[in-house]
PDB file of N, CA and C in Angstrom:
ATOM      1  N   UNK V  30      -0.655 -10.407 -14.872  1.00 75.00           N
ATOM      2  CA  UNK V  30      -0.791 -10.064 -16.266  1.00 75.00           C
ATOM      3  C   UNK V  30      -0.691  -8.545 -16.452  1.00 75.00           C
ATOM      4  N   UNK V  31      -1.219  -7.544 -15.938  1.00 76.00           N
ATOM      5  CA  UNK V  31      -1.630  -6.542 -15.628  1.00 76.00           C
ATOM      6  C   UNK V  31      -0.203  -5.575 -15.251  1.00 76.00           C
ATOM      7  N   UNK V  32       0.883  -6.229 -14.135  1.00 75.00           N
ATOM      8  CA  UNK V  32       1.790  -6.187 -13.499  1.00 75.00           C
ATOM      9  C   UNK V  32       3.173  -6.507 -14.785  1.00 75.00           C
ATOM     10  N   UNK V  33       3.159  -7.230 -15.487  1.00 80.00           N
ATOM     11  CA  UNK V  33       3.534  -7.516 -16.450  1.00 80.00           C
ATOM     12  C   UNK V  33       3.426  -6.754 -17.500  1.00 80.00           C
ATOM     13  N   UNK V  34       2.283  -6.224 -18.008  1.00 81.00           N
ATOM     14  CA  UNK V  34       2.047  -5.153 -19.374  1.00 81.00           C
ATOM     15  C   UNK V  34       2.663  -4.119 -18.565  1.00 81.00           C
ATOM     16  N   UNK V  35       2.835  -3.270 -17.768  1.00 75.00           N
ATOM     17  CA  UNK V  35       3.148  -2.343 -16.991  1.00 75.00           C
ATOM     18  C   UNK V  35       4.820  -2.613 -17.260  1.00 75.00           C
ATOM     19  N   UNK V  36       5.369  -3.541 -16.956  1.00 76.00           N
ATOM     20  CA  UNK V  36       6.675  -3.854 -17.079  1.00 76.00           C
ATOM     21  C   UNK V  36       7.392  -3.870 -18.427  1.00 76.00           C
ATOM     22  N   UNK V  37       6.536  -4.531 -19.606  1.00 84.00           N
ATOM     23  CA  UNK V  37       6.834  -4.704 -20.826  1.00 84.00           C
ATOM     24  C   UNK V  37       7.147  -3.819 -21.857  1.00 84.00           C
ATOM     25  N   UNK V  38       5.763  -2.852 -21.555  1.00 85.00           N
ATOM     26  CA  UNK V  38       5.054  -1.761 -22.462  1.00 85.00           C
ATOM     27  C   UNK V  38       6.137  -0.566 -22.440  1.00 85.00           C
ATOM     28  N   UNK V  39       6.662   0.035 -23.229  1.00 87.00           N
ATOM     29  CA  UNK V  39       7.169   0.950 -23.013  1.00 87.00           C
ATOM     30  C   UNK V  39       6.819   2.599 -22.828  1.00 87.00           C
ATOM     31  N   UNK V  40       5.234   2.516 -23.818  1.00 90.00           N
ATOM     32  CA  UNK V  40       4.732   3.880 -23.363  1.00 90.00           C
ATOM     33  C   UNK V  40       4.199   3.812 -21.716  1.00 90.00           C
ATOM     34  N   UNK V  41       3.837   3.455 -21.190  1.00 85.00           N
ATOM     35  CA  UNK V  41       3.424   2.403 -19.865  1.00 85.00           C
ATOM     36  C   UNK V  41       4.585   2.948 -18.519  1.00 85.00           C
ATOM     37  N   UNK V  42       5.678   2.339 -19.083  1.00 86.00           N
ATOM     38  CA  UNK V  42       6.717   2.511 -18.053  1.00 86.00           C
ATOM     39  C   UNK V  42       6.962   3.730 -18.094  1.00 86.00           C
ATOM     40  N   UNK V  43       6.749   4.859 -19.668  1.00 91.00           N
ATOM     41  CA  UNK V  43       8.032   6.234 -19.329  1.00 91.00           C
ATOM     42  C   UNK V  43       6.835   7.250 -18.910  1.00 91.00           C
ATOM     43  N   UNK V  44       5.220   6.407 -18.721  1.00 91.00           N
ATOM     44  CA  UNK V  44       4.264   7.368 -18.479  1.00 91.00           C
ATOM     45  C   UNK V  44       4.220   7.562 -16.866  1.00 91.00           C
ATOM     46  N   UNK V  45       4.630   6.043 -16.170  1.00 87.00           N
ATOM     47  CA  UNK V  45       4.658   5.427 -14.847  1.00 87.00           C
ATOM     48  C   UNK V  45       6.030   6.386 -14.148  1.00 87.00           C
ATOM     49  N   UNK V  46       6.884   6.615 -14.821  1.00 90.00           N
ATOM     50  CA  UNK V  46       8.134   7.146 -14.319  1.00 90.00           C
ATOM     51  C   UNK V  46       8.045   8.299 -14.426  1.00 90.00           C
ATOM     52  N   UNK V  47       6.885   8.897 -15.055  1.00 94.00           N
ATOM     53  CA  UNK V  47       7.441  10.305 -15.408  1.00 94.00           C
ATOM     54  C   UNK V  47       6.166  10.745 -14.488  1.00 94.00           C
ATOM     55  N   UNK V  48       5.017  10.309 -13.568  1.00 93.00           N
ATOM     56  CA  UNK V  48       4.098   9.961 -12.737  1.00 93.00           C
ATOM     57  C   UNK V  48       4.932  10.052 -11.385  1.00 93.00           C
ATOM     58  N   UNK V  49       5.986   8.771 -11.264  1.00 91.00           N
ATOM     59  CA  UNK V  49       6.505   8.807 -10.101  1.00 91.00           C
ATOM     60  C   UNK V  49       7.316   9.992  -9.694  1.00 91.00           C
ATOM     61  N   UNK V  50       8.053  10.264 -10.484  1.00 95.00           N
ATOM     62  CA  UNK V  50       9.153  11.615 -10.708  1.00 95.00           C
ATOM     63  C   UNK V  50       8.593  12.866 -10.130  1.00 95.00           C
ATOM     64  N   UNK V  51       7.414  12.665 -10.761  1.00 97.00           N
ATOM     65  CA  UNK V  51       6.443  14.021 -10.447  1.00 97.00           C
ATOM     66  C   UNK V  51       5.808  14.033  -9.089  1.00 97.00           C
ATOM     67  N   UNK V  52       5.558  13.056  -8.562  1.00 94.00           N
ATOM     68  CA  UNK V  52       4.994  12.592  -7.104  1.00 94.00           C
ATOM     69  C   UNK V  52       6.077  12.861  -6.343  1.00 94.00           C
ATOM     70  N   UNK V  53       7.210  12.643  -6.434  1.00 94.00           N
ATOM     71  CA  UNK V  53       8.151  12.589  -5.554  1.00 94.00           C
ATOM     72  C   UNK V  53       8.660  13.810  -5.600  1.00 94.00           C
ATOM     73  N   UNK V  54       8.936  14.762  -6.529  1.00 97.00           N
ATOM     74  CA  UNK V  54       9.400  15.768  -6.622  1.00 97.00           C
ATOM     75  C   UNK V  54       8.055  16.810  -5.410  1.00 97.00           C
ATOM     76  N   UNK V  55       7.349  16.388  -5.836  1.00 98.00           N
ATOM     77  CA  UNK V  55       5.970  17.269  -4.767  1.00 98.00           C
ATOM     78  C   UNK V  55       5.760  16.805  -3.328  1.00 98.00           C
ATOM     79  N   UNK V  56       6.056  15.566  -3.393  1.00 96.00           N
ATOM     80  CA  UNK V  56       6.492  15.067  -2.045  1.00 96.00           C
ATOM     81  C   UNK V  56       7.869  15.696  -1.338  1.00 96.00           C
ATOM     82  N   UNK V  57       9.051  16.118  -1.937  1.00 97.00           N
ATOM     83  CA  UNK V  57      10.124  16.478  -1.305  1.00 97.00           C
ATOM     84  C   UNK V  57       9.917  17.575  -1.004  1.00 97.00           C
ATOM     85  N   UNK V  58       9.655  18.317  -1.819  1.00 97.00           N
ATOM     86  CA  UNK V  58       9.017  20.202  -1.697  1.00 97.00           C
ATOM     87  C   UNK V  58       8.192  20.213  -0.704  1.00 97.00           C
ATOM     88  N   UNK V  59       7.241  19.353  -0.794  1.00 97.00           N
ATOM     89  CA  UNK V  59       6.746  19.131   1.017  1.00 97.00           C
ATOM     90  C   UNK V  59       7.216  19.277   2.264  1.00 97.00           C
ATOM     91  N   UNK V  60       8.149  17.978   2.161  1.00 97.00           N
ATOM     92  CA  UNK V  60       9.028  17.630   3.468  1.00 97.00           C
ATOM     93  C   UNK V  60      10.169  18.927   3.378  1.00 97.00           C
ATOM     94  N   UNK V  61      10.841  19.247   2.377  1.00 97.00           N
ATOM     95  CA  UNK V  61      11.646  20.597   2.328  1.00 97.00           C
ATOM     96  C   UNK V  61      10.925  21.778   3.002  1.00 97.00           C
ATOM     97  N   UNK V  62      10.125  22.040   2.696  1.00 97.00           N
ATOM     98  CA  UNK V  62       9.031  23.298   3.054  1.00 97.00           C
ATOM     99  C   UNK V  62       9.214  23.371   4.809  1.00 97.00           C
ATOM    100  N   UNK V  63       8.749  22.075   5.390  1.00 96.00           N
ATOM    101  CA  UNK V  63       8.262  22.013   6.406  1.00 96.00           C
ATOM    102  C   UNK V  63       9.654  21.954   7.555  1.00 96.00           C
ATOM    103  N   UNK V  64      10.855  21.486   6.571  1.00 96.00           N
ATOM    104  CA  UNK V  64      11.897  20.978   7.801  1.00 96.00           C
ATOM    105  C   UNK V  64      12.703  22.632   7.650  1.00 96.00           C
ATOM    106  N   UNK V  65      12.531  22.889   6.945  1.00 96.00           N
ATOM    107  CA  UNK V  65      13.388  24.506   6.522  1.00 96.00           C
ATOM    108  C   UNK V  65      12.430  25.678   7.326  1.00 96.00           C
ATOM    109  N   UNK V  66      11.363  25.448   7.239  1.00 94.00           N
ATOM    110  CA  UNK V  66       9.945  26.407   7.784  1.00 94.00           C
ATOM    111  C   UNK V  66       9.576  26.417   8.812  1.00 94.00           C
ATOM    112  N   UNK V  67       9.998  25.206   9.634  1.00 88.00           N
ATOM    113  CA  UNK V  67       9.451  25.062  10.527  1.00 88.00           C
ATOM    114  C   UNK V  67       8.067  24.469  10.277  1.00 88.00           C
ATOM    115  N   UNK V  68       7.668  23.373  11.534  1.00 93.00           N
ATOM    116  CA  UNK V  68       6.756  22.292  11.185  1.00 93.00           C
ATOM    117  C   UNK V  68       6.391  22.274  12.929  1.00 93.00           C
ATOM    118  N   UNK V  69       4.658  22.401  12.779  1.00 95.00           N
ATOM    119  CA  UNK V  69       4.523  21.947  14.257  1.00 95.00           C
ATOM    120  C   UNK V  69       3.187  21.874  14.220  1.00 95.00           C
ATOM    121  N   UNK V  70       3.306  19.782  14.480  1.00 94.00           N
ATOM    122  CA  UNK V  70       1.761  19.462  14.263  1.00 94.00           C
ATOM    123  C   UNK V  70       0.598  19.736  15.297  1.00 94.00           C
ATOM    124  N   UNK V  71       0.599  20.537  16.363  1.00 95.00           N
ATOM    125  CA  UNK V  71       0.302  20.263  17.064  1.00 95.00           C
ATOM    126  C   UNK V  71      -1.249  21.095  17.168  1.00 95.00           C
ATOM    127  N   UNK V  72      -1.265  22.327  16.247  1.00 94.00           N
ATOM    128  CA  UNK V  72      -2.394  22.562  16.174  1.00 94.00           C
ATOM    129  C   UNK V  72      -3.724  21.700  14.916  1.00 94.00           C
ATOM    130  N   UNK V  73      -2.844  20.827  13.999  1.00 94.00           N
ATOM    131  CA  UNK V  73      -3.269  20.263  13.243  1.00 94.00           C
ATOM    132  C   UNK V  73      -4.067  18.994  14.097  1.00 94.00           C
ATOM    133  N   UNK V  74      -3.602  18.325  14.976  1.00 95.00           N
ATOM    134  CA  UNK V  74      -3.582  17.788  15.948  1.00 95.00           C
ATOM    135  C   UNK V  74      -4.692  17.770  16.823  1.00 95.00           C
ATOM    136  N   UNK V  75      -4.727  19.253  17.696  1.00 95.00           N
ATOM    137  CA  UNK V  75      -5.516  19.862  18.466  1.00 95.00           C
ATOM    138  C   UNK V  75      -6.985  19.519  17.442  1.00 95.00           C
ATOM    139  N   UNK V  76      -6.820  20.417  16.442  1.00 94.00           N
ATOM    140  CA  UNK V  76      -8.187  20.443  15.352  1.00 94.00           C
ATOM    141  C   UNK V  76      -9.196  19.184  15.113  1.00 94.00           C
ATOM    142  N   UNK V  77      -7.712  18.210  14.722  1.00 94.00           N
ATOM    143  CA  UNK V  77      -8.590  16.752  14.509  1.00 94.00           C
ATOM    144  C   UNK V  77      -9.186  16.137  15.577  1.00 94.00           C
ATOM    145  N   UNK V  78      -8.483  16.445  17.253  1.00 94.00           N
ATOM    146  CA  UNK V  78      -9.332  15.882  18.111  1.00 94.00           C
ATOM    147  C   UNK V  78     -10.777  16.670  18.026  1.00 94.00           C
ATOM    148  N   UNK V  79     -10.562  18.088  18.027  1.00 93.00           N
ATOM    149  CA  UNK V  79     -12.217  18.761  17.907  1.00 93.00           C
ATOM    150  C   UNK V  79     -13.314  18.734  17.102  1.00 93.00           C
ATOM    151  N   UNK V  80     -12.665  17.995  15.665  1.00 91.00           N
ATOM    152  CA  UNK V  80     -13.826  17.643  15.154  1.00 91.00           C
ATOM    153  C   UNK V  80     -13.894  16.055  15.084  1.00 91.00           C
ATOM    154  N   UNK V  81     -14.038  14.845  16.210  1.00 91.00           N
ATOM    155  CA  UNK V  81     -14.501  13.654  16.746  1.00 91.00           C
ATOM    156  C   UNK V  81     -15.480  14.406  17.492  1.00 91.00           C
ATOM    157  N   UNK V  82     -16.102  14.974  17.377  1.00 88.00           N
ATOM    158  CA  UNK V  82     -17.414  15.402  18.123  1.00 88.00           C
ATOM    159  C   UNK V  82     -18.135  15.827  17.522  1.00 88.00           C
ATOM    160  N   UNK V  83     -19.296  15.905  17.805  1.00 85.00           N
ATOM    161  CA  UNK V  83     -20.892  16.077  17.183  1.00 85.00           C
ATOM    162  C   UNK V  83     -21.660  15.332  16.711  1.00 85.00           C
ATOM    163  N   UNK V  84     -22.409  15.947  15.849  1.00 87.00           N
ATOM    164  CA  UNK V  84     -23.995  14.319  14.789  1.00 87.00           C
ATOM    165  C   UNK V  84     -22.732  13.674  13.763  1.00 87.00           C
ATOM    166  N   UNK V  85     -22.034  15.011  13.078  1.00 89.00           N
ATOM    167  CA  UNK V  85     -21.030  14.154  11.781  1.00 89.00           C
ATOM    168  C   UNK V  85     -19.989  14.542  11.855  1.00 89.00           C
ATOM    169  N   UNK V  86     -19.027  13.616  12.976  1.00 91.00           N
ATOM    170  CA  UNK V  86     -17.577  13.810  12.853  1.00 91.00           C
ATOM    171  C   UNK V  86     -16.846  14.114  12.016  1.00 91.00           C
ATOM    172  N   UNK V  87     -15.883  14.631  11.843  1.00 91.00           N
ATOM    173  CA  UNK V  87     -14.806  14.109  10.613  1.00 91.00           C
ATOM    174  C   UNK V  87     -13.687  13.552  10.978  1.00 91.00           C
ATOM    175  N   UNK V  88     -13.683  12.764  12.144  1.00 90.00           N
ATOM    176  CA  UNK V  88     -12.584  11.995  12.760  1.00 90.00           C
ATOM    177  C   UNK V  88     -13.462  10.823  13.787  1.00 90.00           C
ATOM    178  N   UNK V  89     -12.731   9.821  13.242  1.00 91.00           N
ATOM    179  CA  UNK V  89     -13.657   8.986  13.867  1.00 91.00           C
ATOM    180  C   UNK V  89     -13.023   8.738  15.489  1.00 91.00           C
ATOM    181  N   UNK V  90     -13.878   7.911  16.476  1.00 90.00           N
ATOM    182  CA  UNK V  90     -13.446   8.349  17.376  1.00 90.00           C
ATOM    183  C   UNK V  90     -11.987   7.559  17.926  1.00 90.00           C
ATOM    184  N   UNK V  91     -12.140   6.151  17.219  1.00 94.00           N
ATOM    185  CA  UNK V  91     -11.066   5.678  18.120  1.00 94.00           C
ATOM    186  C   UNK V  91      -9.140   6.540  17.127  1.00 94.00           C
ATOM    187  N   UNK V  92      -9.265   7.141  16.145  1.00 93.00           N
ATOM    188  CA  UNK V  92      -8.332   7.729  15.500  1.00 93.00           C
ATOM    189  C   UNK V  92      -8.170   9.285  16.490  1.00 93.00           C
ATOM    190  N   UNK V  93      -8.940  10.014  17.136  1.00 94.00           N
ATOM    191  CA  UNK V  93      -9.076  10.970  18.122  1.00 94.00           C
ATOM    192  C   UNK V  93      -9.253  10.177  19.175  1.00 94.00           C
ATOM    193  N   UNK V  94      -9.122   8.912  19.895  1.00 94.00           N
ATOM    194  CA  UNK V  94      -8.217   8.646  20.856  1.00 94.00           C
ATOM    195  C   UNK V  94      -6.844   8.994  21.177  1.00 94.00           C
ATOM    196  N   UNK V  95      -6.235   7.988  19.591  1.00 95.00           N
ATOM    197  CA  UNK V  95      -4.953   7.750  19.376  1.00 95.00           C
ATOM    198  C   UNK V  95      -4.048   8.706  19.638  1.00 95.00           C
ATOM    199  N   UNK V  96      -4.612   9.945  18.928  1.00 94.00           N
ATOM    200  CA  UNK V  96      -4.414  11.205  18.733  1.00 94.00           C
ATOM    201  C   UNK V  96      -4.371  12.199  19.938  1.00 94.00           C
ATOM    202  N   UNK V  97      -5.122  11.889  20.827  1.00 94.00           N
ATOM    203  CA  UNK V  97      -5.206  12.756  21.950  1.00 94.00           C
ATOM    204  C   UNK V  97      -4.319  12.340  23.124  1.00 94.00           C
ATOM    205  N   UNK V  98      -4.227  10.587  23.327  1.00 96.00           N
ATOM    206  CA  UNK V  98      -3.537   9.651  24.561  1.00 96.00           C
ATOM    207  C   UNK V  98      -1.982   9.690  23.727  1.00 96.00           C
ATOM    208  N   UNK V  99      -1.538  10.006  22.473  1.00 96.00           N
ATOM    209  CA  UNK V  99      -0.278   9.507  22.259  1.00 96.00           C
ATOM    210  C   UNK V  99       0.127  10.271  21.204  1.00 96.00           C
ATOM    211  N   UNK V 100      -0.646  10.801  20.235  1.00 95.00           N
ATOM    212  CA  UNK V 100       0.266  11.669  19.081  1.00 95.00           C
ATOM    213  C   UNK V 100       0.426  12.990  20.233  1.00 95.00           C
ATOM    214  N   UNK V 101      -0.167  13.936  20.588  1.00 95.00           N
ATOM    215  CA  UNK V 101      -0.306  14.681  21.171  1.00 95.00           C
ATOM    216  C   UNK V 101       0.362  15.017  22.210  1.00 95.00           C
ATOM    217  N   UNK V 102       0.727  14.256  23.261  1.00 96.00           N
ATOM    218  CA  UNK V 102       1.480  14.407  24.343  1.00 96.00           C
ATOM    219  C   UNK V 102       3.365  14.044  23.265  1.00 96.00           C
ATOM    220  N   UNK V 103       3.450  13.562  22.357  1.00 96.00           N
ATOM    221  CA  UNK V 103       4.999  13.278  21.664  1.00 96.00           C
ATOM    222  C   UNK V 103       4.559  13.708  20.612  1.00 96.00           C
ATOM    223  N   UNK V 104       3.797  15.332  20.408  1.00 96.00           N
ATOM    224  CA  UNK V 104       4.199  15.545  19.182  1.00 96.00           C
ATOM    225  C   UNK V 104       5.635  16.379  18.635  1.00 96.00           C
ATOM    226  N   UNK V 105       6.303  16.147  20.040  1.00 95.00           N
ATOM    227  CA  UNK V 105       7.778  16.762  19.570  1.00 95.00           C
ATOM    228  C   UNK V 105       8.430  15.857  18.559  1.00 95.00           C
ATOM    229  N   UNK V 106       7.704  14.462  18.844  1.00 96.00           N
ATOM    230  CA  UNK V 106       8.700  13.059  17.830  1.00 96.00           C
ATOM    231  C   UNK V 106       7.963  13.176  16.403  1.00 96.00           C
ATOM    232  N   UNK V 107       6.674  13.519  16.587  1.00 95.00           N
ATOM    233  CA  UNK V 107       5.798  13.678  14.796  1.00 95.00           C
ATOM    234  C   UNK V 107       6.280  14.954  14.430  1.00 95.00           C
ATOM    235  N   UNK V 108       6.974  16.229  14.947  1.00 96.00           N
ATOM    236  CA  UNK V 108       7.478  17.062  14.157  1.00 96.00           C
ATOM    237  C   UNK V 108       8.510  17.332  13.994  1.00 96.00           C
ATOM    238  N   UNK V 109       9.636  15.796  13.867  1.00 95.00           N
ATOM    239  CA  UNK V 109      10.375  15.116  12.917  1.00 95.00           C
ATOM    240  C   UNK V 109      10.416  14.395  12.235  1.00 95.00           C
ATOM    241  N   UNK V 110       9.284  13.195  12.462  1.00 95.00           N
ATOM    242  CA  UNK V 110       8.667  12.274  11.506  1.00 95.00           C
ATOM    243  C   UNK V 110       8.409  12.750  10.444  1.00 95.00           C
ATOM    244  N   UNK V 111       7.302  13.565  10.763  1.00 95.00           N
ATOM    245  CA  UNK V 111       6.251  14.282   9.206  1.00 95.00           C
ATOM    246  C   UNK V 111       7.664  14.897   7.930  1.00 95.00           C
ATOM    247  N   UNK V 112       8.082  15.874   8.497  1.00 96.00           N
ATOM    248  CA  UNK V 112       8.918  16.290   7.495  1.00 96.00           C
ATOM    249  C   UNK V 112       9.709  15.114   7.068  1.00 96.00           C
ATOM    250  N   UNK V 113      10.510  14.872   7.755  1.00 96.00           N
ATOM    251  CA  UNK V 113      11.705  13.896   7.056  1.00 96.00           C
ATOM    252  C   UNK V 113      10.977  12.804   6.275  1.00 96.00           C
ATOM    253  N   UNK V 114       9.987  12.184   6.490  1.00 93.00           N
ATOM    254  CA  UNK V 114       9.512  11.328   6.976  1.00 93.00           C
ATOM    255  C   UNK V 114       9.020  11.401   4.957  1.00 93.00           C
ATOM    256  N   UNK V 115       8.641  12.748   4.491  1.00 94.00           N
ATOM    257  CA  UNK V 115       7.854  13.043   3.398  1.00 94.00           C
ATOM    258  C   UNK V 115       9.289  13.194   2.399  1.00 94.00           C
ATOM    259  N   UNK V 116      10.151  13.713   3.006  1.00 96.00           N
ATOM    260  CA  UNK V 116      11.435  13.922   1.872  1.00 96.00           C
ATOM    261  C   UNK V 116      11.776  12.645   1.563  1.00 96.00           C
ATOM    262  N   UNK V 117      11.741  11.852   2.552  1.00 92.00           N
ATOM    263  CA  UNK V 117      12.553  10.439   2.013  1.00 92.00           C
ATOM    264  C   UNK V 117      11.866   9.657   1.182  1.00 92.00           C
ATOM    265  N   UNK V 118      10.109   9.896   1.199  1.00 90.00           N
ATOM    266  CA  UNK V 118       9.142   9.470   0.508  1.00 90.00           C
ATOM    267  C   UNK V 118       9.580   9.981  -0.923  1.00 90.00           C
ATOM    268  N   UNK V 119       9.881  11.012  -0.792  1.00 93.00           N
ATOM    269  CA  UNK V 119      10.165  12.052  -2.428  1.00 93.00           C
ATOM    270  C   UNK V 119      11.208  11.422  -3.188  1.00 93.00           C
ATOM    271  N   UNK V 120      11.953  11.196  -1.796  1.00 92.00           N
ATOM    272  CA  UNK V 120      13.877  10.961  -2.605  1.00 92.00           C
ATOM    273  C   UNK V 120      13.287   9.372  -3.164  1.00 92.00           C
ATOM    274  N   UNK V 121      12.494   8.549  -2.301  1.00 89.00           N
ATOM    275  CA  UNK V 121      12.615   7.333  -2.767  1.00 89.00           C
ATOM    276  C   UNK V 121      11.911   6.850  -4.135  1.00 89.00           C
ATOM    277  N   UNK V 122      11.036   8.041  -4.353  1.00 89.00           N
ATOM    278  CA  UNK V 122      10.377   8.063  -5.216  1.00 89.00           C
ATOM    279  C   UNK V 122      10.709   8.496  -7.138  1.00 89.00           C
ATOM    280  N   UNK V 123      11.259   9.154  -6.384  1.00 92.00           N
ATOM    281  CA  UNK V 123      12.541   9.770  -7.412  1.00 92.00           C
ATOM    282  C   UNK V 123      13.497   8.691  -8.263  1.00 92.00           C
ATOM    283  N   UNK V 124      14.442   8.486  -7.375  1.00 90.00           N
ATOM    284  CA  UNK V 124      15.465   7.312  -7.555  1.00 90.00           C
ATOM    285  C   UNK V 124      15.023   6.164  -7.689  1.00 90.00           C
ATOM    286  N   UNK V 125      13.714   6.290  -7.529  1.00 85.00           N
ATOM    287  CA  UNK V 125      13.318   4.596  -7.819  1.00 85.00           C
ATOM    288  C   UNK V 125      14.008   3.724  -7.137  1.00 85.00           C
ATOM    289  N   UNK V 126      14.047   3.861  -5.883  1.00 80.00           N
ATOM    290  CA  UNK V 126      14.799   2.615  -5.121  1.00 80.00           C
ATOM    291  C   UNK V 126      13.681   2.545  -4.077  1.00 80.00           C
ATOM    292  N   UNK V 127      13.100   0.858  -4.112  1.00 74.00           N
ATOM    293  CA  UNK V 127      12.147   0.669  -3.130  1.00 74.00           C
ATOM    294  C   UNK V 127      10.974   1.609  -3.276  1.00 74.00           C
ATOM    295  N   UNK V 128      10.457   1.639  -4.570  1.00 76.00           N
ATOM    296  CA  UNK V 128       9.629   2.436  -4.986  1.00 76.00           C
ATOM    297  C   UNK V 128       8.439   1.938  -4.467  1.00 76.00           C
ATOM    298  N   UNK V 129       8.053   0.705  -3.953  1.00 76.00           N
ATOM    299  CA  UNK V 129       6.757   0.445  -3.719  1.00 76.00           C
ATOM    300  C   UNK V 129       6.575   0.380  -2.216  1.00 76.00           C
ATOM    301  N   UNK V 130       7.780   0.329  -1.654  1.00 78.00           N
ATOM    302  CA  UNK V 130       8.076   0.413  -0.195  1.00 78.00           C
ATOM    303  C   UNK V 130       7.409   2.056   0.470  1.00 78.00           C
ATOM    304  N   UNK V 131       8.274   2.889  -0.878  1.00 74.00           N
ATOM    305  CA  UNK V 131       8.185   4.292  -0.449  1.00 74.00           C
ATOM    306  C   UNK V 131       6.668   4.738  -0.780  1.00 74.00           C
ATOM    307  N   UNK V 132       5.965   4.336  -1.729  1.00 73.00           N
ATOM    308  CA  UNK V 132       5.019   4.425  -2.232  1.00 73.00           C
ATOM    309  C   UNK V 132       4.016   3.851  -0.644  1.00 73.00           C
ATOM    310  N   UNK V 133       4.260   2.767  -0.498  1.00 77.00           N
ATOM    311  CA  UNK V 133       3.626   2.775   0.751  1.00 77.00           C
ATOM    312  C   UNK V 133       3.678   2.929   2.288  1.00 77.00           C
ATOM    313  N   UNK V 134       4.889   3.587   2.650  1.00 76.00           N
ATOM    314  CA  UNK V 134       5.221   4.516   3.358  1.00 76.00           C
ATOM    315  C   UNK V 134       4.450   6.066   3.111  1.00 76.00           C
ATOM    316  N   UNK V 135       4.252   6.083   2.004  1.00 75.00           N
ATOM    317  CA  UNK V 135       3.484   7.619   1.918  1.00 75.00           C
ATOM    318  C   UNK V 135       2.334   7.648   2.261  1.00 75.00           C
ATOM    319  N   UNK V 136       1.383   5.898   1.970  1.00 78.00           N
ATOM    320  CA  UNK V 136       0.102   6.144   2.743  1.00 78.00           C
ATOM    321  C   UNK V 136       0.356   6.283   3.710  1.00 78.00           C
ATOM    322  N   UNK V 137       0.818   5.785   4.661  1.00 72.00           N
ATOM    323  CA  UNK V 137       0.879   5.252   5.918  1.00 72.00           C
ATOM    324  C   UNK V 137       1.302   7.003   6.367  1.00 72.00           C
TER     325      UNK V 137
END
């Protein structure tokens, strides 16, 4: 129902598009920034394993496993992922093609 008014409504859709447009445009400037700038996760990386330690983490521990046994040793492959990875999120977001695909590709 909900999914439907969203579809129907027309202030709805050009508020939703002009939402997505804007997401994606900040998403590409992202991934642009980083593939033009240079991108290297690896102290971002380093950081998150160091704070899985203490009384109040801010990384829980089995995510600073992951992070330490496998992002870390291939973060040559995540600093091509991340960038590209955010432009295509932008472009898809943009063009509205597979918008909910890209939309959830961006959590991820």
């Amino acid at each position: 129902m909900f999914n439907n008014f969203l579809r129907t409504n027309k202030i709805a859709m050009w508020l939703l598009t002009v939402i997505r447009v804007y997401l994606g445009y900040q998403w590409i400037e992202a991934g642009y920034h980083k593939i033009t700038g240079g991108f290297d996760a690896a102290g971002f990386l380093t950081g998150a394993i160091a704070n899985s330690t203490g009384d109040h983490p801010a990384v829980q521990g089995w995510w600073a496993t992951f992070l330490e046994h496998f992002a870390l040793p291939n973060v040559g492959l995540f600093n091509v992922l991340v960038p590209y990875g955010e432009f295509l999120v932008g472009l898809g977001l943009i063009l509205g093609t597979f918008t909910t695909f890209a939309a959830l590709m961006g959590l991820v």
